[in-house]
């Protein structure tokens, strides 16, 4: 199987980047259409499989990334000397699930759902690149909002968030309601504090 100029160029781009390149960006760089890009990527993977290659190109969130073939995970783990299965503890998985199904979400909301403090867990997930800061909640203090990353999708083999396993509808609704309720509690608390500040200021003026 011989590679075309487009396939060879895509291979070079993805290898050099090491990260996800969007389909739109690939079309712009290669000056071609998406159908041609998808066909070239598909043929590259056929070549890799036919030659028992140690690499493959995967689709992640409307983009492509070159990575090591899944069949070689064990040897990669030996090189890293830290098996992936031991990285994600139960606490990390629980917190990651809360973020994935309720994003964007604040640390306080995560802690209210789990019932324990989560600073360390969130720091680890940020360190692993599985979650990231996606904005700020528009209330006093402007707490950070967290969401999942493209690395999260790649790590678990999803192309987008819609491919995540579905949970029971009633459980999902209950889950979302808890987040919504915690949000209202937070806003009420902030409102009460604001009123308290105003009262203190008024009292000081009266004096």
PDB file of C-alpha atoms in Angstrom:
ATOM      1  CA  UNK A   1       0.000   0.000   0.000  1.00  0.00           C
ATOM      2  CA  UNK A   2       1.472   3.301  -1.124  1.00  0.00           C
ATOM      3  CA  UNK A   3       0.672   6.605   0.568  1.00  0.00           C
ATOM      4  CA  UNK A   4      -0.572   9.556  -1.454  1.00  0.00           C
ATOM      5  CA  UNK A   5       0.927  13.021  -1.015  1.00  0.00           C
ATOM      6  CA  UNK A   6      -2.110  14.030   1.064  1.00  0.00           C
ATOM      7  CA  UNK A   7      -1.777  10.977   3.315  1.00  0.00           C
ATOM      8  CA  UNK A   8       1.951  11.539   3.769  1.00  0.00           C
ATOM      9  CA  UNK A   9       1.340  15.207   4.558  1.00  0.00           C
ATOM     10  CA  UNK A  10      -1.370  14.414   7.108  1.00  0.00           C
ATOM     11  CA  UNK A  11       0.902  11.848   8.737  1.00  0.00           C
ATOM     12  CA  UNK A  12       3.669  14.448   9.061  1.00  0.00           C
ATOM     13  CA  UNK A  13       1.289  17.074  10.479  1.00  0.00           C
ATOM     14  CA  UNK A  14      -0.244  14.769  13.084  1.00  0.00           C
ATOM     15  CA  UNK A  15       3.127  13.350  14.106  1.00  0.00           C
ATOM     16  CA  UNK A  16       4.644  16.831  14.473  1.00  0.00           C
ATOM     17  CA  UNK A  17       1.666  18.189  16.437  1.00  0.00           C
ATOM     18  CA  UNK A  18       1.221  15.264  18.808  1.00  0.00           C
ATOM     19  CA  UNK A  19      -2.090  16.884  19.712  1.00  0.00           C
ATOM     20  CA  UNK A  20      -5.586  16.991  18.243  1.00  0.00           C
ATOM     21  CA  UNK A  21      -5.905  18.952  14.999  1.00  0.00           C
ATOM     22  CA  UNK A  22      -9.454  19.888  14.044  1.00  0.00           C
ATOM     23  CA  UNK A  23     -10.878  18.613  10.763  1.00  0.00           C
ATOM     24  CA  UNK A  24     -11.491  22.208   9.682  1.00  0.00           C
ATOM     25  CA  UNK A  25      -7.855  23.136  10.315  1.00  0.00           C
ATOM     26  CA  UNK A  26      -6.612  20.092   8.393  1.00  0.00           C
ATOM     27  CA  UNK A  27      -8.798  21.074   5.440  1.00  0.00           C
ATOM     28  CA  UNK A  28      -7.346  24.598   5.516  1.00  0.00           C
ATOM     29  CA  UNK A  29      -3.717  23.478   5.753  1.00  0.00           C
ATOM     30  CA  UNK A  30      -4.027  20.780   3.093  1.00  0.00           C
ATOM     31  CA  UNK A  31      -6.303  22.908   0.900  1.00  0.00           C
ATOM     32  CA  UNK A  32      -8.821  20.128   0.408  1.00  0.00           C
ATOM     33  CA  UNK A  33     -12.310  19.054   1.492  1.00  0.00           C
ATOM     34  CA  UNK A  34     -13.357  17.039   4.542  1.00  0.00           C
ATOM     35  CA  UNK A  35     -14.302  13.968   2.493  1.00  0.00           C
ATOM     36  CA  UNK A  36     -10.744  13.761   1.147  1.00  0.00           C
ATOM     37  CA  UNK A  37      -9.298  14.220   4.650  1.00  0.00           C
ATOM     38  CA  UNK A  38     -11.489  11.468   6.122  1.00  0.00           C
ATOM     39  CA  UNK A  39     -10.680   9.117   3.236  1.00  0.00           C
ATOM     40  CA  UNK A  40      -6.950   9.753   3.634  1.00  0.00           C
ATOM     41  CA  UNK A  41      -7.052   9.151   7.406  1.00  0.00           C
ATOM     42  CA  UNK A  42      -9.010   5.941   6.885  1.00  0.00           C
ATOM     43  CA  UNK A  43      -6.442   4.723   4.343  1.00  0.00           C
ATOM     44  CA  UNK A  44      -3.568   5.614   6.666  1.00  0.00           C
ATOM     45  CA  UNK A  45      -5.086   3.455   9.397  1.00  0.00           C
ATOM     46  CA  UNK A  46      -5.534   0.608   6.899  1.00  0.00           C
ATOM     47  CA  UNK A  47      -1.833   0.850   6.070  1.00  0.00           C
ATOM     48  CA  UNK A  48      -0.896   0.884   9.762  1.00  0.00           C
ATOM     49  CA  UNK A  49      -3.009  -2.212  10.441  1.00  0.00           C
ATOM     50  CA  UNK A  50      -1.707  -4.070   7.384  1.00  0.00           C
ATOM     51  CA  UNK A  51       1.905  -3.406   8.381  1.00  0.00           C
ATOM     52  CA  UNK A  52       1.335  -4.151  12.090  1.00  0.00           C
ATOM     53  CA  UNK A  53       2.307  -0.571  12.953  1.00  0.00           C
ATOM     54  CA  UNK A  54       2.611   0.651  16.525  1.00  0.00           C
ATOM     55  CA  UNK A  55       0.692   3.844  15.788  1.00  0.00           C
ATOM     56  CA  UNK A  56      -2.808   4.802  14.679  1.00  0.00           C
ATOM     57  CA  UNK A  57      -4.848   7.928  14.014  1.00  0.00           C
ATOM     58  CA  UNK A  58      -7.937   8.400  16.178  1.00  0.00           C
ATOM     59  CA  UNK A  59     -10.871  10.779  15.846  1.00  0.00           C
ATOM     60  CA  UNK A  60     -11.499  12.998  18.865  1.00  0.00           C
ATOM     61  CA  UNK A  61     -14.102  15.765  19.076  1.00  0.00           C
ATOM     62  CA  UNK A  62     -14.229  16.606  15.337  1.00  0.00           C
ATOM     63  CA  UNK A  63     -10.477  16.324  15.000  1.00  0.00           C
ATOM     64  CA  UNK A  64      -7.701  13.774  14.549  1.00  0.00           C
ATOM     65  CA  UNK A  65      -4.697  12.789  16.665  1.00  0.00           C
ATOM     66  CA  UNK A  66      -1.840  10.370  16.110  1.00  0.00           C
ATOM     67  CA  UNK A  67      -1.184   8.068  19.064  1.00  0.00           C
ATOM     68  CA  UNK A  68       0.254   4.690  19.970  1.00  0.00           C
ATOM     69  CA  UNK A  69      -1.882   1.710  18.993  1.00  0.00           C
ATOM     70  CA  UNK A  70      -4.147   0.473  21.783  1.00  0.00           C
ATOM     71  CA  UNK A  71      -2.726  -3.055  21.471  1.00  0.00           C
ATOM     72  CA  UNK A  72       0.632  -1.769  22.768  1.00  0.00           C
ATOM     73  CA  UNK A  73      -0.790  -0.256  25.971  1.00  0.00           C
ATOM     74  CA  UNK A  74       0.994  -2.804  28.180  1.00  0.00           C
ATOM     75  CA  UNK A  75       4.464  -2.006  26.870  1.00  0.00           C
ATOM     76  CA  UNK A  76       3.764   1.727  27.192  1.00  0.00           C
ATOM     77  CA  UNK A  77       2.719   1.167  30.806  1.00  0.00           C
ATOM     78  CA  UNK A  78       5.997  -0.657  31.467  1.00  0.00           C
ATOM     79  CA  UNK A  79       7.889   2.304  30.031  1.00  0.00           C
ATOM     80  CA  UNK A  80       5.967   4.740  32.195  1.00  0.00           C
ATOM     81  CA  UNK A  81       6.350   2.400  35.209  1.00  0.00           C
ATOM     82  CA  UNK A  82       2.950   3.543  36.408  1.00  0.00           C
ATOM     83  CA  UNK A  83      -0.002   1.492  35.105  1.00  0.00           C
ATOM     84  CA  UNK A  84      -2.907   3.618  33.957  1.00  0.00           C
ATOM     85  CA  UNK A  85      -5.373   1.469  35.893  1.00  0.00           C
ATOM     86  CA  UNK A  86      -3.735   2.554  39.170  1.00  0.00           C
ATOM     87  CA  UNK A  87      -3.816   6.264  38.337  1.00  0.00           C
ATOM     88  CA  UNK A  88      -7.574   6.745  38.499  1.00  0.00           C
ATOM     89  CA  UNK A  89      -8.629   5.922  42.045  1.00  0.00           C
ATOM     90  CA  UNK A  90     -12.265   5.539  43.055  1.00  0.00           C
ATOM     91  CA  UNK A  91     -12.335   9.129  44.314  1.00  0.00           C
ATOM     92  CA  UNK A  92     -10.926  10.406  41.016  1.00  0.00           C
ATOM     93  CA  UNK A  93     -13.416   8.373  38.977  1.00  0.00           C
ATOM     94  CA  UNK A  94     -16.387   9.544  41.074  1.00  0.00           C
ATOM     95  CA  UNK A  95     -15.346  13.188  40.790  1.00  0.00           C
ATOM     96  CA  UNK A  96     -14.620  12.867  37.078  1.00  0.00           C
ATOM     97  CA  UNK A  97     -18.077  11.351  36.515  1.00  0.00           C
ATOM     98  CA  UNK A  98     -19.716  14.251  38.361  1.00  0.00           C
ATOM     99  CA  UNK A  99     -17.863  16.765  36.196  1.00  0.00           C
ATOM    100  CA  UNK A 100     -18.537  14.847  32.973  1.00  0.00           C
ATOM    101  CA  UNK A 101     -22.292  14.537  33.489  1.00  0.00           C
ATOM    102  CA  UNK A 102     -22.900  17.935  35.137  1.00  0.00           C
ATOM    103  CA  UNK A 103     -20.432  20.297  33.480  1.00  0.00           C
ATOM    104  CA  UNK A 104     -19.850  23.140  33.854  1.00  0.00           C
ATOM    105  CA  UNK A 105     -19.690  22.736  37.631  1.00  0.00           C
ATOM    106  CA  UNK A 106     -17.911  24.397  40.571  1.00  0.00           C
ATOM    107  CA  UNK A 107     -15.755  22.765  43.241  1.00  0.00           C
ATOM    108  CA  UNK A 108     -18.370  23.578  45.902  1.00  0.00           C
ATOM    109  CA  UNK A 109     -21.072  21.810  43.907  1.00  0.00           C
ATOM    110  CA  UNK A 110     -18.835  18.760  43.458  1.00  0.00           C
ATOM    111  CA  UNK A 111     -18.116  18.645  47.198  1.00  0.00           C
ATOM    112  CA  UNK A 112     -21.812  18.993  48.074  1.00  0.00           C
ATOM    113  CA  UNK A 113     -22.652  16.012  45.855  1.00  0.00           C
ATOM    114  CA  UNK A 114     -19.768  13.835  47.109  1.00  0.00           C
ATOM    115  CA  UNK A 115     -20.057  14.990  50.717  1.00  0.00           C
ATOM    116  CA  UNK A 116     -16.299  15.438  51.139  1.00  0.00           C
ATOM    117  CA  UNK A 117     -13.685  18.064  50.304  1.00  0.00           C
ATOM    118  CA  UNK A 118     -12.240  17.653  46.809  1.00  0.00           C
ATOM    119  CA  UNK A 119      -9.332  20.106  46.411  1.00  0.00           C
ATOM    120  CA  UNK A 120      -6.726  17.345  46.099  1.00  0.00           C
ATOM    121  CA  UNK A 121      -8.845  15.224  43.761  1.00  0.00           C
ATOM    122  CA  UNK A 122      -9.583  18.178  41.484  1.00  0.00           C
ATOM    123  CA  UNK A 123      -5.882  19.105  41.458  1.00  0.00           C
ATOM    124  CA  UNK A 124      -4.997  15.567  40.347  1.00  0.00           C
ATOM    125  CA  UNK A 125      -7.597  15.608  37.566  1.00  0.00           C
ATOM    126  CA  UNK A 126      -6.251  18.970  36.396  1.00  0.00           C
ATOM    127  CA  UNK A 127      -2.709  17.565  36.527  1.00  0.00           C
ATOM    128  CA  UNK A 128      -3.746  14.577  34.400  1.00  0.00           C
ATOM    129  CA  UNK A 129      -5.388  16.927  31.909  1.00  0.00           C
ATOM    130  CA  UNK A 130      -8.783  15.223  32.251  1.00  0.00           C
ATOM    131  CA  UNK A 131     -10.590  18.385  33.397  1.00  0.00           C
ATOM    132  CA  UNK A 132      -9.946  22.098  32.909  1.00  0.00           C
ATOM    133  CA  UNK A 133     -11.239  25.517  33.893  1.00  0.00           C
ATOM    134  CA  UNK A 134     -13.994  26.476  31.451  1.00  0.00           C
ATOM    135  CA  UNK A 135     -15.154  29.760  32.973  1.00  0.00           C
ATOM    136  CA  UNK A 136     -16.403  31.493  36.101  1.00  0.00           C
ATOM    137  CA  UNK A 137     -19.822  31.396  37.768  1.00  0.00           C
ATOM    138  CA  UNK A 138     -21.360  34.870  37.587  1.00  0.00           C
ATOM    139  CA  UNK A 139     -21.894  35.373  41.337  1.00  0.00           C
ATOM    140  CA  UNK A 140     -19.945  37.057  44.144  1.00  0.00           C
ATOM    141  CA  UNK A 141     -16.503  35.470  44.356  1.00  0.00           C
ATOM    142  CA  UNK A 142     -16.785  34.166  40.767  1.00  0.00           C
ATOM    143  CA  UNK A 143     -15.913  30.517  41.561  1.00  0.00           C
ATOM    144  CA  UNK A 144     -14.188  28.497  38.841  1.00  0.00           C
ATOM    145  CA  UNK A 145     -16.302  26.264  36.605  1.00  0.00           C
ATOM    146  CA  UNK A 146     -14.797  22.930  35.555  1.00  0.00           C
ATOM    147  CA  UNK A 147     -15.421  20.777  32.496  1.00  0.00           C
ATOM    148  CA  UNK A 148     -13.823  17.779  30.769  1.00  0.00           C
ATOM    149  CA  UNK A 149     -11.075  18.029  28.135  1.00  0.00           C
ATOM    150  CA  UNK A 150     -10.199  16.448  24.810  1.00  0.00           C
ATOM    151  CA  UNK A 151      -7.719  14.306  26.759  1.00  0.00           C
ATOM    152  CA  UNK A 152     -10.699  12.949  28.726  1.00  0.00           C
ATOM    153  CA  UNK A 153     -12.341  11.928  25.445  1.00  0.00           C
ATOM    154  CA  UNK A 154      -9.126  10.358  24.130  1.00  0.00           C
ATOM    155  CA  UNK A 155      -8.397   8.551  27.403  1.00  0.00           C
ATOM    156  CA  UNK A 156     -11.788   6.829  27.434  1.00  0.00           C
ATOM    157  CA  UNK A 157     -12.096   6.358  23.673  1.00  0.00           C
ATOM    158  CA  UNK A 158     -14.964   8.792  23.025  1.00  0.00           C
ATOM    159  CA  UNK A 159     -15.148  11.013  19.944  1.00  0.00           C
ATOM    160  CA  UNK A 160     -17.464  13.436  21.754  1.00  0.00           C
ATOM    161  CA  UNK A 161     -19.474  13.713  24.986  1.00  0.00           C
ATOM    162  CA  UNK A 162     -22.562  12.233  23.328  1.00  0.00           C
ATOM    163  CA  UNK A 163     -20.758   8.873  23.198  1.00  0.00           C
ATOM    164  CA  UNK A 164     -20.493   8.650  27.000  1.00  0.00           C
ATOM    165  CA  UNK A 165     -22.505   5.788  28.542  1.00  0.00           C
ATOM    166  CA  UNK A 166     -26.089   6.776  29.209  1.00  0.00           C
ATOM    167  CA  UNK A 167     -27.248   6.638  32.813  1.00  0.00           C
ATOM    168  CA  UNK A 168     -30.843   6.057  33.843  1.00  0.00           C
ATOM    169  CA  UNK A 169     -32.982   9.094  33.038  1.00  0.00           C
ATOM    170  CA  UNK A 170     -34.375   9.396  36.557  1.00  0.00           C
ATOM    171  CA  UNK A 171     -30.869   9.164  38.040  1.00  0.00           C
ATOM    172  CA  UNK A 172     -29.570  11.807  35.641  1.00  0.00           C
ATOM    173  CA  UNK A 173     -32.473  14.143  36.472  1.00  0.00           C
ATOM    174  CA  UNK A 174     -31.883  13.641  40.197  1.00  0.00           C
ATOM    175  CA  UNK A 175     -28.191  14.314  39.639  1.00  0.00           C
ATOM    176  CA  UNK A 176     -28.891  17.563  37.761  1.00  0.00           C
ATOM    177  CA  UNK A 177     -31.488  18.618  40.341  1.00  0.00           C
ATOM    178  CA  UNK A 178     -28.921  18.260  43.131  1.00  0.00           C
ATOM    179  CA  UNK A 179     -26.527  20.525  41.246  1.00  0.00           C
ATOM    180  CA  UNK A 180     -29.323  23.024  40.553  1.00  0.00           C
ATOM    181  CA  UNK A 181     -30.390  22.978  44.211  1.00  0.00           C
ATOM    182  CA  UNK A 182     -26.841  23.511  45.430  1.00  0.00           C
ATOM    183  CA  UNK A 183     -26.558  26.419  42.998  1.00  0.00           C
ATOM    184  CA  UNK A 184     -29.675  28.060  44.467  1.00  0.00           C
ATOM    185  CA  UNK A 185     -28.366  27.558  48.024  1.00  0.00           C
ATOM    186  CA  UNK A 186     -25.090  29.184  46.995  1.00  0.00           C
ATOM    187  CA  UNK A 187     -26.853  32.169  45.406  1.00  0.00           C
ATOM    188  CA  UNK A 188     -29.129  32.603  48.465  1.00  0.00           C
ATOM    189  CA  UNK A 189     -26.099  32.565  50.746  1.00  0.00           C
ATOM    190  CA  UNK A 190     -24.361  35.182  48.609  1.00  0.00           C
ATOM    191  CA  UNK A 191     -27.542  37.327  48.588  1.00  0.00           C
ATOM    192  CA  UNK A 192     -27.802  37.161  52.390  1.00  0.00           C
ATOM    193  CA  UNK A 193     -24.163  38.198  52.718  1.00  0.00           C
ATOM    194  CA  UNK A 194     -24.751  41.122  50.362  1.00  0.00           C
ATOM    195  CA  UNK A 195     -27.752  42.233  52.439  1.00  0.00           C
ATOM    196  CA  UNK A 196     -25.657  41.956  55.593  1.00  0.00           C
ATOM    197  CA  UNK A 197     -23.001  44.194  54.077  1.00  0.00           C
ATOM    198  CA  UNK A 198     -25.641  46.757  53.078  1.00  0.00           C
ATOM    199  CA  UNK A 199     -27.157  46.750  56.589  1.00  0.00           C
ATOM    200  CA  UNK A 200     -23.759  47.298  58.179  1.00  0.00           C
ATOM    201  CA  UNK A 201     -23.074  50.181  55.833  1.00  0.00           C
ATOM    202  CA  UNK A 202     -26.495  51.757  56.602  1.00  0.00           C
ATOM    203  CA  UNK A 203     -25.938  51.366  60.366  1.00  0.00           C
ATOM    204  CA  UNK A 204     -22.555  53.050  60.051  1.00  0.00           C
ATOM    205  CA  UNK A 205     -24.134  55.965  58.177  1.00  0.00           C
ATOM    206  CA  UNK A 206     -26.904  56.321  60.818  1.00  0.00           C
ATOM    207  CA  UNK A 207     -24.307  56.490  63.565  1.00  0.00           C
TER     208      UNK A 207
END
